[in-house]
XYZ file of C-alpha atoms in Angstrom:
462
model
C -0.374 -19.827 -56.232
C -1.547 -17.324 -53.615
C -4.672 -15.325 -54.486
C -4.210 -11.542 -54.685
C -6.971 -11.020 -52.119
C -4.839 -12.929 -49.582
C -2.502 -9.934 -49.234
C -5.205 -8.021 -47.363
C -4.417 -10.285 -44.386
C -0.704 -9.399 -43.915
C -1.568 -5.773 -44.762
C -4.070 -5.730 -41.887
C -1.464 -7.291 -39.616
C 1.140 -4.642 -40.397
C -1.455 -1.861 -40.045
C -2.455 -3.127 -36.597
C 1.157 -3.240 -35.410
C 1.907 0.222 -36.829
C -1.068 1.754 -35.007
C -0.145 -0.133 -31.823
C 3.308 1.449 -31.976
C 1.743 4.856 -32.714
C -0.550 4.666 -29.675
C 2.385 3.509 -27.524
C 4.530 6.455 -28.626
C 1.676 8.919 -28.003
C 1.204 7.517 -24.511
C 4.931 7.717 -23.724
C 4.923 11.437 -24.573
C 2.515 12.073 -21.691
C 3.937 13.075 -18.305
C 3.946 10.581 -15.422
C 3.094 13.384 -13.015
C 4.756 13.936 -9.650
C 7.964 12.146 -8.571
C 5.866 10.023 -6.170
C 3.540 8.909 -8.984
C 6.523 8.054 -11.183
C 8.222 6.130 -8.352
C 5.153 4.000 -7.567
C 4.651 3.290 -11.271
C 8.285 2.194 -11.503
C 7.859 -0.249 -8.619
C 4.795 -1.785 -10.282
C 6.604 -2.008 -13.615
C 9.646 -3.698 -12.067
C 7.458 -6.153 -10.156
C 5.440 -7.057 -13.258
C 8.553 -7.616 -15.354
C 10.127 -9.738 -12.602
C 7.043 -11.951 -12.489
C 6.904 -12.284 -16.263
C 10.617 -13.113 -16.446
C 10.195 -15.891 -13.889
C 7.109 -17.250 -15.623
C 8.782 -17.309 -19.034
C 11.724 -19.277 -17.595
C 9.350 -22.085 -16.661
C 7.360 -21.824 -19.899
C 10.516 -22.089 -22.036
C 11.430 -25.381 -20.362
C 7.922 -26.770 -20.980
C 8.002 -25.693 -24.630
C 11.430 -27.256 -25.207
C 10.207 -30.581 -23.794
C 6.982 -30.558 -25.841
C 8.760 -29.465 -29.019
C 11.269 -32.296 -28.536
C 8.388 -34.790 -28.197
C 6.813 -33.471 -31.411
C 10.188 -33.660 -33.161
C 10.592 -37.322 -32.175
C 7.045 -38.047 -33.363
C 7.811 -36.308 -36.663
C 11.017 -38.327 -37.037
C 9.056 -41.587 -36.741
C 6.360 -40.354 -39.111
C 3.677 -39.894 -36.460
C 3.452 -36.159 -37.152
C 4.392 -34.003 -40.118
C 7.772 -32.295 -39.840
C 6.331 -28.755 -39.642
C 4.515 -29.327 -36.350
C 7.390 -28.652 -33.857
C 8.211 -25.317 -35.508
C 4.583 -24.186 -35.786
C 4.034 -25.106 -32.137
C 6.987 -22.987 -31.009
C 6.005 -19.930 -33.056
C 2.462 -20.042 -31.659
C 3.766 -19.959 -28.109
C 6.343 -17.280 -28.926
C 3.866 -14.864 -30.502
C 1.360 -15.443 -27.698
C 4.008 -14.595 -25.096
C 5.132 -11.590 -27.139
C 1.580 -10.219 -27.294
C 1.234 -10.500 -23.516
C 4.630 -8.891 -22.947
C 3.955 -5.844 -25.145
C 0.491 -5.349 -23.680
C 1.704 -5.520 -20.098
C 4.700 -3.272 -20.766
C 2.357 -0.646 -22.190
C -0.091 -0.951 -19.293
C 2.611 -0.461 -16.653
C 3.793 2.713 -18.378
C 0.250 4.013 -18.906
C -1.248 3.978 -15.393
C 0.590 7.006 -13.939
C 0.230 8.890 -17.219
C -3.521 8.224 -17.173
C -3.818 9.580 -13.617
C -1.872 12.692 -14.539
C -3.844 13.249 -17.769
C -7.129 12.911 -15.854
C -6.089 15.927 -13.742
C -6.363 18.053 -16.872
C -9.619 16.568 -18.198
C -11.665 13.382 -18.015
C -11.633 13.019 -21.801
C -7.844 13.202 -21.935
C -7.497 10.610 -19.189
C -9.942 8.332 -21.030
C -8.031 8.692 -24.295
C -4.653 7.886 -22.702
C -6.054 4.831 -20.898
C -8.162 3.513 -23.773
C -5.537 3.974 -26.474
C -2.968 2.331 -24.206
C -5.391 -0.580 -23.871
C -5.738 -0.510 -27.653
C -2.030 -1.360 -27.891
C -2.861 -4.716 -26.303
C -5.791 -5.294 -28.660
C -3.928 -4.336 -31.824
C -0.781 -6.252 -30.886
C -2.822 -9.414 -30.333
C -4.672 -9.243 -33.662
C -1.600 -7.962 -35.502
C 0.731 -10.718 -34.320
C -1.962 -13.383 -34.819
C -2.598 -12.434 -38.448
C 1.142 -12.040 -39.038
C 1.799 -15.556 -37.752
C -1.068 -16.979 -39.800
C 0.080 -15.151 -42.953
C 3.708 -16.238 -42.643
C 2.855 -19.893 -42.058
C 0.294 -19.951 -44.850
C 2.867 -18.581 -47.300
C 5.599 -20.968 -46.111
C 3.414 -24.059 -46.312
C 1.836 -22.991 -49.599
C 5.316 -22.641 -51.123
C 7.046 -25.744 -49.738
C 4.247 -28.334 -49.577
C 3.975 -30.208 -52.854
C 0.702 -32.151 -52.917
C -2.435 -32.375 -55.043
C -4.345 -29.015 -54.495
C -7.284 -30.323 -52.446
C -5.057 -32.497 -50.249
C -2.560 -29.654 -49.956
C -5.199 -27.270 -48.571
C -6.229 -29.806 -45.938
C -2.568 -30.409 -45.021
C -1.906 -26.659 -44.676
C -4.923 -25.953 -42.478
C -4.377 -28.909 -40.155
C -0.719 -27.919 -39.744
C -1.723 -24.336 -38.987
C -3.845 -25.620 -36.105
C -0.624 -26.707 -34.395
C 0.577 -23.204 -33.677
C -2.842 -22.583 -32.152
C -1.917 -25.375 -29.740
C 1.340 -23.581 -28.939
C -0.600 -20.409 -28.198
C -2.989 -22.422 -25.965
C -0.082 -23.819 -23.947
C 1.337 -20.350 -23.353
C -2.132 -19.010 -22.495
C -2.557 -21.737 -19.880
C 0.462 -20.488 -17.947
C -0.242 -16.800 -18.509
C -3.940 -16.832 -17.680
C -4.038 -19.389 -14.873
C -0.692 -18.469 -13.308
C -1.341 -14.752 -13.629
C -4.905 -15.121 -12.361
C -3.845 -17.025 -9.244
C -1.131 -14.463 -8.532
C -3.634 -11.628 -9.019
C -6.139 -12.982 -6.513
C -3.473 -13.978 -3.987
C -1.896 -10.522 -4.123
C -5.273 -8.773 -3.936
C -6.489 -10.709 -0.880
C -3.057 -10.495 0.759
C -2.927 -6.725 0.316
C -6.410 -6.329 1.800
C -5.612 -8.539 4.804
C -2.361 -6.743 5.581
C -3.701 -3.254 4.963
C -7.355 -3.088 5.984
C -7.413 -5.876 8.579
C -4.001 -5.860 10.238
C -2.720 -2.298 9.773
C -6.098 -0.553 9.612
C -5.192 1.619 6.621
C -7.299 2.246 3.498
C -7.280 -0.054 0.488
C -4.490 0.639 -2.043
C -2.686 2.883 0.434
C 0.905 3.449 -0.836
C 2.210 2.832 2.687
C 1.243 -0.829 2.242
C 3.972 -2.662 0.262
C 1.447 -5.364 -0.678
C -0.403 -2.747 -2.732
C 2.452 -2.900 -5.234
C 2.015 -6.673 -5.490
C -1.739 -6.133 -5.959
C -1.138 -3.721 -8.851
C 1.442 -6.075 -10.329
C -1.231 -8.776 -10.240
C -3.652 -6.594 -12.192
C -1.088 -6.328 -14.958
C 0.177 -9.911 -15.128
C -3.289 -11.466 -14.854
C -5.701 -9.033 -16.454
C -3.383 -7.726 -19.185
C -0.597 -10.200 -20.027
C -2.701 -13.243 -19.136
C -5.810 -12.004 -20.885
C -3.783 -11.007 -23.958
C -2.223 -14.462 -24.291
C -5.604 -16.097 -23.669
C -7.444 -14.073 -26.324
C -4.559 -14.451 -28.764
C -5.167 -18.186 -28.556
C -8.940 -17.785 -28.914
C -8.558 -15.446 -31.889
C -6.093 -17.741 -33.678
C -8.099 -20.813 -32.774
C -11.346 -19.477 -34.236
C -9.701 -18.460 -37.512
C -7.642 -21.628 -37.940
C -10.420 -24.011 -36.887
C -12.779 -22.342 -39.373
C -10.153 -22.584 -42.113
C -9.633 -26.306 -41.393
C -13.392 -26.966 -41.332
C -13.760 -25.009 -44.568
C -11.022 -27.049 -46.220
C -12.876 -30.254 -45.331
C -16.412 -29.020 -46.040
C -15.603 -27.496 -49.419
C -13.203 -30.203 -50.639
C -16.036 -31.735 -52.688
C -16.377 -28.493 -54.690
C -12.729 -28.497 -55.793
C -9.558 -26.630 -54.826
C -10.788 -23.182 -55.878
C -13.907 -23.208 -53.674
C -11.891 -24.848 -50.927
C -9.340 -22.014 -50.982
C -12.157 -19.464 -50.729
C -13.473 -21.242 -47.627
C -9.981 -21.139 -46.095
C -9.432 -17.451 -46.809
C -12.934 -16.294 -45.780
C -12.377 -16.327 -41.964
C -8.931 -14.761 -42.379
C -10.328 -11.941 -44.517
C -13.203 -11.242 -42.106
C -10.675 -10.987 -39.267
C -8.406 -8.754 -41.393
C -11.195 -6.316 -42.273
C -12.196 -6.343 -38.591
C -8.751 -4.939 -37.783
C -9.281 -1.862 -39.963
C -12.755 -1.289 -38.528
C -11.463 -1.695 -34.955
C -8.907 1.058 -35.540
C -11.670 3.388 -36.751
C -13.728 2.524 -33.655
C -10.797 3.273 -31.326
C -10.618 6.853 -32.599
C -14.329 7.351 -31.884
C -14.028 6.782 -28.126
C -14.278 10.083 -26.231
C -16.354 11.597 -23.427
C -17.384 14.839 -21.725
C -16.370 16.281 -18.372
C -18.342 15.196 -15.280
C -19.533 12.064 -17.102
C -21.302 9.403 -15.038
C -20.348 5.722 -15.092
C -23.212 5.063 -17.490
C -21.996 7.840 -19.804
C -18.465 6.458 -19.774
C -19.742 2.989 -20.654
C -21.747 4.532 -23.474
C -18.589 6.227 -24.761
C -16.764 2.888 -24.847
C -19.725 1.191 -26.504
C -19.856 3.759 -29.323
C -16.554 2.547 -30.755
C -17.338 -1.142 -30.233
C -20.854 -0.940 -31.680
C -19.701 1.122 -34.651
C -17.052 -1.481 -35.531
C -19.568 -4.318 -35.071
C -22.150 -2.740 -37.382
C -19.552 -2.115 -40.077
C -18.166 -5.677 -39.901
C -21.690 -7.027 -40.474
C -21.937 -5.005 -43.684
C -18.356 -5.831 -44.671
C -18.918 -9.575 -44.193
C -21.636 -9.681 -46.860
C -19.330 -7.820 -49.267
C -16.341 -10.080 -48.502
C -18.197 -13.362 -48.971
C -20.014 -12.033 -52.055
C -16.699 -10.862 -53.550
C -15.254 -14.331 -52.930
C -18.407 -15.733 -54.532
C -18.230 -18.606 -52.090
C -20.949 -21.269 -52.124
C -23.852 -20.320 -49.816
C -22.378 -16.867 -49.142
C -25.699 -15.510 -47.848
C -26.068 -18.272 -45.251
C -22.443 -17.939 -44.141
C -22.830 -14.171 -43.816
C -25.853 -14.737 -41.583
C -23.771 -17.131 -39.452
C -21.192 -14.367 -38.951
C -23.969 -11.955 -37.959
C -25.218 -14.523 -35.427
C -21.717 -14.733 -33.927
C -21.508 -10.951 -33.602
C -24.955 -10.730 -32.015
C -24.059 -13.439 -29.500
C -20.899 -11.510 -28.595
C -22.927 -8.326 -28.075
C -25.489 -10.148 -25.907
C -22.727 -11.651 -23.748
C -21.094 -8.229 -23.392
C -24.344 -6.518 -22.411
C -25.208 -9.277 -19.932
C -21.752 -8.996 -18.354
C -22.091 -5.219 -18.111
C -25.531 -5.521 -16.499
C -24.369 -7.964 -13.813
C -21.035 -6.269 -13.025
C -21.561 -2.513 -13.453
C -22.405 -0.423 -10.403
C -24.994 1.412 -12.523
C -27.372 -1.561 -12.532
C -29.468 -3.381 -9.930
C -27.496 -6.647 -9.416
C -24.394 -4.974 -7.954
C -26.523 -2.411 -6.110
C -28.419 -5.242 -4.406
C -25.145 -6.911 -3.380
C -23.966 -3.593 -1.950
C -27.241 -3.120 -0.066
C -26.996 -6.634 1.408
C -23.753 -5.556 3.091
C -25.791 -3.546 5.577
C -26.912 -6.767 7.256
C -23.500 -8.413 7.503
C -20.898 -10.408 5.542
C -23.017 -13.574 5.332
C -25.723 -11.889 3.262
C -23.095 -10.319 1.003
C -21.609 -13.755 0.294
C -25.018 -15.331 -0.360
C -26.150 -12.426 -2.533
C -22.855 -12.368 -4.452
C -22.792 -16.109 -5.142
C -26.448 -16.109 -6.152
C -25.977 -13.183 -8.534
C -22.864 -14.785 -9.972
C -24.750 -18.002 -10.698
C -27.607 -16.113 -12.345
C -25.231 -14.030 -14.434
C -24.079 -17.004 -16.542
C -27.595 -17.926 -17.679
C -27.890 -15.352 -20.454
C -24.400 -15.985 -21.932
C -24.934 -19.769 -21.903
C -28.321 -19.480 -23.601
C -26.907 -17.000 -26.123
C -24.082 -19.388 -27.044
C -26.474 -22.328 -27.432
C -28.885 -20.337 -29.618
C -25.934 -18.952 -31.590
C -24.553 -22.437 -32.288
C -27.946 -23.682 -33.480
C -28.666 -20.775 -35.808
C -25.133 -20.486 -37.226
C -25.247 -24.219 -37.999
C -28.643 -23.929 -39.676
C -27.748 -20.866 -41.727
C -24.545 -22.447 -43.058
C -26.044 -25.875 -43.711
C -29.470 -25.012 -45.041
C -29.787 -21.469 -46.317
C -28.338 -22.056 -49.761
C -29.165 -19.850 -52.715
C -32.706 -20.313 -53.933
C -33.915 -21.873 -50.677
C -36.150 -20.293 -48.071
C -35.563 -20.233 -44.323
C -37.923 -23.198 -44.006
C -35.479 -25.301 -46.043
C -32.855 -25.679 -43.311
C -31.080 -29.012 -43.692
C -29.525 -30.272 -40.480
C -28.050 -33.291 -42.271
C -25.358 -31.159 -43.946
C -23.005 -31.474 -40.974
C -19.730 -30.324 -42.567
C -21.114 -27.013 -43.807
C -22.983 -26.547 -40.529
C -19.792 -26.962 -38.509
C -18.048 -24.498 -40.818
C -20.870 -22.058 -40.059
C -20.294 -22.444 -36.308
C -16.584 -21.825 -36.803
C -17.080 -18.721 -38.928
C -19.639 -17.419 -36.392
C -16.871 -17.552 -33.776
C -14.664 -15.550 -36.155
C -17.474 -12.991 -36.420
C -17.691 -12.780 -32.627
C -13.949 -12.083 -32.379
C -13.562 -10.075 -35.597
C -13.507 -6.767 -33.699
C -11.146 -8.074 -30.994
C -8.819 -5.134 -31.661
C -11.266 -2.763 -29.959
C -13.047 -5.151 -27.560
C -9.716 -6.212 -26.045
C -8.790 -2.522 -25.786
C -11.878 -2.120 -23.591
C -10.735 -5.042 -21.406
C -7.124 -3.889 -21.058
C -8.300 -0.343 -20.335
C -9.802 -1.596 -17.037
C -6.541 -2.587 -15.254
C -4.857 0.593 -16.517
C -7.599 2.728 -14.947
C -7.547 0.670 -11.738
C -3.779 1.069 -11.377
C -4.058 4.815 -11.966
C -6.394 5.341 -8.996
């Protein structure tokens, strides 16, 4: 029997997809501008679709081979019979998310440029809400896939309740593997194409022909813009689809194992908890998307602040919502688990701020790299590599600290115990805490991915 609270998950999925379609339709109503703008946008769109079509031809062959291997393993009893199908759906939805995101981005760039002529705020809204299509499609399709498979397995699998929950969650992990396989091709293949096209366009244009970067007279510029879309939109979408699914499904599987000793009812709560946190994060992400706006003549710092308003608002609300969700479930050690989720969110914020500091032109690291260019290319390379190496220190430390504290909160901070009573020997609950912290970090992916996808759209509109 499926708990009534479960239906929040498919409801969130449908809501995300409905708003993604709404933002897409609003963007399509905008004008592409002059005939030249529309023509260049068409070339980029055709190039991106040609690349994606070629990539998917190869990916389909790989998936058929792997699915056949899993089918043979299932036939001989080495795998359960659901695995080949779950694997294929994971890859399909991952590819679909990337396709929809990239299609939107290629339509949005010229419309963003034209809207920016009227006002900066309008240009920001067109670009950001077009990026939001990518974010909402990823979370919407992920939760839809999870919901469908949970319902199918819950209906057809006939085992003792505790064993059944473990069987369901371990099977669900398989479509995460399908999404990972698709992400490998999309992210790595798209990333290599992006860099090759970017460097090639610069060599042909700035070095050989002596014309400015991104000059429309340089045919390689089209390939460069295609690369931005296939790598930074389609590739990133498929990659984060896999990460989002993986965090939810891994947490559910860990919860099924950790809470098996408490019986099927508590075990089911542990399975649903990460799904519900992700589902509520969808609703809060949509609210955050509508809050993003700016003023005319805004500086880079002001624009970043505008983007952060929506993201921070959603993050604060998901912290509050997490305590309510886990308390409503009345899950064992709900306070400690809620704190683990908060740790995950804080780690995500720290990583985001560190990335912004080391990559934004408003801060010293990039300004120093720019200044080093006055003394020649060698100092730029040294300064750039050195800054790049330093930039990973804060994220790595944040992840390590986050893992430690999320483990301790979930394993030791049970009701009636103080913070000094952390018990590192409770490994299963500690691992569940780490998993659910990752869900917290990605719970507002709907808006954070919108911020990521917004970048290539803006870059292509320049």
